[in-house]
mmCIF file of C-alpha atoms in Angstrom:
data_model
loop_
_atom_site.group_PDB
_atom_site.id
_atom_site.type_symbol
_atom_site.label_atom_id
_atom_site.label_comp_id
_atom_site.label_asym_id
_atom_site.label_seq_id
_atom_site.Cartn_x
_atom_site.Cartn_y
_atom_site.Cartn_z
ATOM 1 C CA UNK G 1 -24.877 21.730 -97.513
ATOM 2 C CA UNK G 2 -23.305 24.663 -99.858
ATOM 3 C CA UNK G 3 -23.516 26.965 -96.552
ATOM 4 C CA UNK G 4 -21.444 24.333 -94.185
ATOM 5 C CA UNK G 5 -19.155 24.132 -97.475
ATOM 6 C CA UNK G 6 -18.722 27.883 -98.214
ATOM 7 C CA UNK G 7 -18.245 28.324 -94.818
ATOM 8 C CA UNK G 8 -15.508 25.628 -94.682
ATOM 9 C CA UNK G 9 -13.664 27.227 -98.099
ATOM 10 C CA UNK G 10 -13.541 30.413 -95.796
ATOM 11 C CA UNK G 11 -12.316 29.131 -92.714
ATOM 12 C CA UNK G 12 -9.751 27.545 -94.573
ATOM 13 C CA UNK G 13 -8.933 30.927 -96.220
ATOM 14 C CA UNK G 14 -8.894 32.280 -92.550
ATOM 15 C CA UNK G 15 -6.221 29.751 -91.110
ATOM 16 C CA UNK G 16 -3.827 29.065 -93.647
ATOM 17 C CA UNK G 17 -0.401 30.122 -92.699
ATOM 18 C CA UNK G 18 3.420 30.060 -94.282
ATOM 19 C CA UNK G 19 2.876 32.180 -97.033
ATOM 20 C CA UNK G 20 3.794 35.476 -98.171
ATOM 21 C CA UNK G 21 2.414 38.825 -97.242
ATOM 22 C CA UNK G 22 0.344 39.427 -100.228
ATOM 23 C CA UNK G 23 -0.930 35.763 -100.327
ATOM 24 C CA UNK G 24 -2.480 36.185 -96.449
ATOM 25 C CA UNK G 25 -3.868 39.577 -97.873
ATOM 26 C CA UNK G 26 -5.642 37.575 -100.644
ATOM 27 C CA UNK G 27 -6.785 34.944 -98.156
ATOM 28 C CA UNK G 28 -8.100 37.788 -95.870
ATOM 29 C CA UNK G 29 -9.710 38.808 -98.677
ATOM 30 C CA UNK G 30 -11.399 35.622 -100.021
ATOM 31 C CA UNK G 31 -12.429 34.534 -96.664
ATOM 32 C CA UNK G 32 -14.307 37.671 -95.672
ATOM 33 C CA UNK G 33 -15.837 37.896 -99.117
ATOM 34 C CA UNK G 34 -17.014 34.089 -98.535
ATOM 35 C CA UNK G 35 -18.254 34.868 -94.704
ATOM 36 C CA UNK G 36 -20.333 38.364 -96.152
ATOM 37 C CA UNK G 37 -21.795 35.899 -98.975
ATOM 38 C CA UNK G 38 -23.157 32.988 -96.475
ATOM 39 C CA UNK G 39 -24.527 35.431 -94.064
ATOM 40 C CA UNK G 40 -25.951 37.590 -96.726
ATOM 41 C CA UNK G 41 -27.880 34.523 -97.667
ATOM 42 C CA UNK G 42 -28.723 33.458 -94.231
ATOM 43 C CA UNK G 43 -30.327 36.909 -94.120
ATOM 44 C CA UNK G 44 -31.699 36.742 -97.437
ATOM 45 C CA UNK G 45 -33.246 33.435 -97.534
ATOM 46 C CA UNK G 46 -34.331 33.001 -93.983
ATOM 47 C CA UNK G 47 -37.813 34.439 -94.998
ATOM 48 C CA UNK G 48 -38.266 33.990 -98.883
ATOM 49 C CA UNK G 49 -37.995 30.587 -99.708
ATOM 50 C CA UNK G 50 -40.673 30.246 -102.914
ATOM 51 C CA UNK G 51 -41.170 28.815 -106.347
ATOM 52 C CA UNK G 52 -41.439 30.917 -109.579
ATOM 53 C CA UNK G 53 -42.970 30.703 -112.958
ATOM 54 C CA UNK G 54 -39.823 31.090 -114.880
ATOM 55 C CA UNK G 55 -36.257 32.050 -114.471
ATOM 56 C CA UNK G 56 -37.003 36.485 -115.420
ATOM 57 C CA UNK G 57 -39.662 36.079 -112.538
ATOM 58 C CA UNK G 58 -37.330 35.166 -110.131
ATOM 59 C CA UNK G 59 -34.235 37.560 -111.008
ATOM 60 C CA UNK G 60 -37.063 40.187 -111.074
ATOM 61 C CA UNK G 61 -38.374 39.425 -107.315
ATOM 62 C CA UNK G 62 -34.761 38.801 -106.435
ATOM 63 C CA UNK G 63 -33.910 42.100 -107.357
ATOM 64 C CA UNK G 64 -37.651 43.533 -105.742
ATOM 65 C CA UNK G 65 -36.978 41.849 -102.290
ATOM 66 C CA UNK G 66 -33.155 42.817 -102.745
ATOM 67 C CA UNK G 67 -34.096 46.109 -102.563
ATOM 68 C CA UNK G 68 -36.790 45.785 -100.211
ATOM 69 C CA UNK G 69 -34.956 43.888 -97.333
ATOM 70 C CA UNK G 70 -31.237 45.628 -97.905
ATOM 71 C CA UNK G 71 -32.289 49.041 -98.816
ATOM 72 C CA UNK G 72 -36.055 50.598 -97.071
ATOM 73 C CA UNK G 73 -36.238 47.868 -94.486
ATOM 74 C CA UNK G 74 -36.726 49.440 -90.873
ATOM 75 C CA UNK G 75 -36.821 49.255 -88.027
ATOM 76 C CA UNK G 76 -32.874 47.781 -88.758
ATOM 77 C CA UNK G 77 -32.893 44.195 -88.786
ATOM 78 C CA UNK G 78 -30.323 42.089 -86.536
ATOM 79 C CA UNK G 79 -28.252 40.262 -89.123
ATOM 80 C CA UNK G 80 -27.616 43.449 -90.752
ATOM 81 C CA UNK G 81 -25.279 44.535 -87.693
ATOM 82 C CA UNK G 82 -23.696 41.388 -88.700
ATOM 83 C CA UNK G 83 -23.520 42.061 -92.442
ATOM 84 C CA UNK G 84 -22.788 45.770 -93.238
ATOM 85 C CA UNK G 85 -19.788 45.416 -90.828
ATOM 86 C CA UNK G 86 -18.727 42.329 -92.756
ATOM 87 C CA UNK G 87 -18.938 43.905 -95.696
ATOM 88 C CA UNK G 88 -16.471 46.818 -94.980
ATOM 89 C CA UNK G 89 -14.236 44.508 -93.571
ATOM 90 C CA UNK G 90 -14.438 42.527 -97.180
ATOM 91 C CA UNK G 91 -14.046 45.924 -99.036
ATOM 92 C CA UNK G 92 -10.731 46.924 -97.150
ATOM 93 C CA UNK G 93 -9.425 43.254 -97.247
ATOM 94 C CA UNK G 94 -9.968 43.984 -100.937
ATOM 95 C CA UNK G 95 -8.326 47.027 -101.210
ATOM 96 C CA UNK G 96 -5.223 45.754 -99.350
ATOM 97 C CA UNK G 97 -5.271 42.561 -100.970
ATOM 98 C CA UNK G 98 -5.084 44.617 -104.616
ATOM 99 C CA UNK G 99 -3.723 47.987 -103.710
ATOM 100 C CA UNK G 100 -0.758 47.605 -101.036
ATOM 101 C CA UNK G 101 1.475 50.389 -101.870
ATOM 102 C CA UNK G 102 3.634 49.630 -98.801
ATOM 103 C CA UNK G 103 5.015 46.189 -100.255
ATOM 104 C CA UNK G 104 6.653 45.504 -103.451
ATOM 105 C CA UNK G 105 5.989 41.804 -103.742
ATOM 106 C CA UNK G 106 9.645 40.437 -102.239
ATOM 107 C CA UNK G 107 9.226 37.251 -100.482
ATOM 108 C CA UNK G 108 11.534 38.099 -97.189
ATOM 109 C CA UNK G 109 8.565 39.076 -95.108
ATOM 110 C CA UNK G 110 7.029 35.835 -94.113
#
C-alpha cells in the first residue's frame, strides 16, 4: 500500500502542468526524490524483512545492512543501476529546484 501511494504522490508530481517555472522545478524535484525513496526501499527491503527486540536494535541493523548492501556490496547489484542514477537525477532536480540563478521568480514564463 504506502509504495502504490508514494508512487502515486510522485507521478502526480511528474504530470502536473500550468504552473510556473520554479513550481515544475519543485515538482521535478519532489517526484524524483519520491521515485529514489520507493525504489531505495524496493532494494532495501526485498531481502531483510525481520523482527527486532527493540526499537535501538533495529536503527542499529538498519544502519549495519545500510552500509552493507549500499556501500561494500559486490559484485554490483541490479537495482542499484536503477538507484544511483535516480539519485543524481534527484540531486540536480534539487539544485535547480533551489539554486536557479537563470530565473528571477517572474511569472511570464509559463
Amino acid at each position: 500500500g504506502l509504495l502504490n501511494w508514494l508512487g502515486a504522490i510522485a507521478i502526480g508530481h511528474f504530470v502536473q502542468g500550468g504552473e510556473t517555472r520554479d513550481d515544475k522545478n519543485m515538482n521535478k524535484f519532489v517526484g524524483g526524490a519520491l521515485c529514489t525513496t520507493v525504489v531505495i526501499m524496493l532494494a532495501f527491503y526485498n531481502k531483510h524483512v525481520d523482527f527486532y527486540r527493540n526499537y535501538g536494535h533495529m536503527c542499529a541493523r538498519l544502519l549495519q545492512l545500510t552500509f552493507q548492501r549500499f556501500v561494500t556490496c559486490w559484485p554490483l547489484r541490479p537495482l542499484a543501476l536503477v538507484y544511483v542514477p535516480s539519485m543524481i537525477a534527484t540531486a540536480y532536480y534539487g539544485i535547480e529546484a533551489f539554486f536557479d540563478a537563470d530565473h528571477d521568480g517572474d511569472d511570464d514564463d509559463k
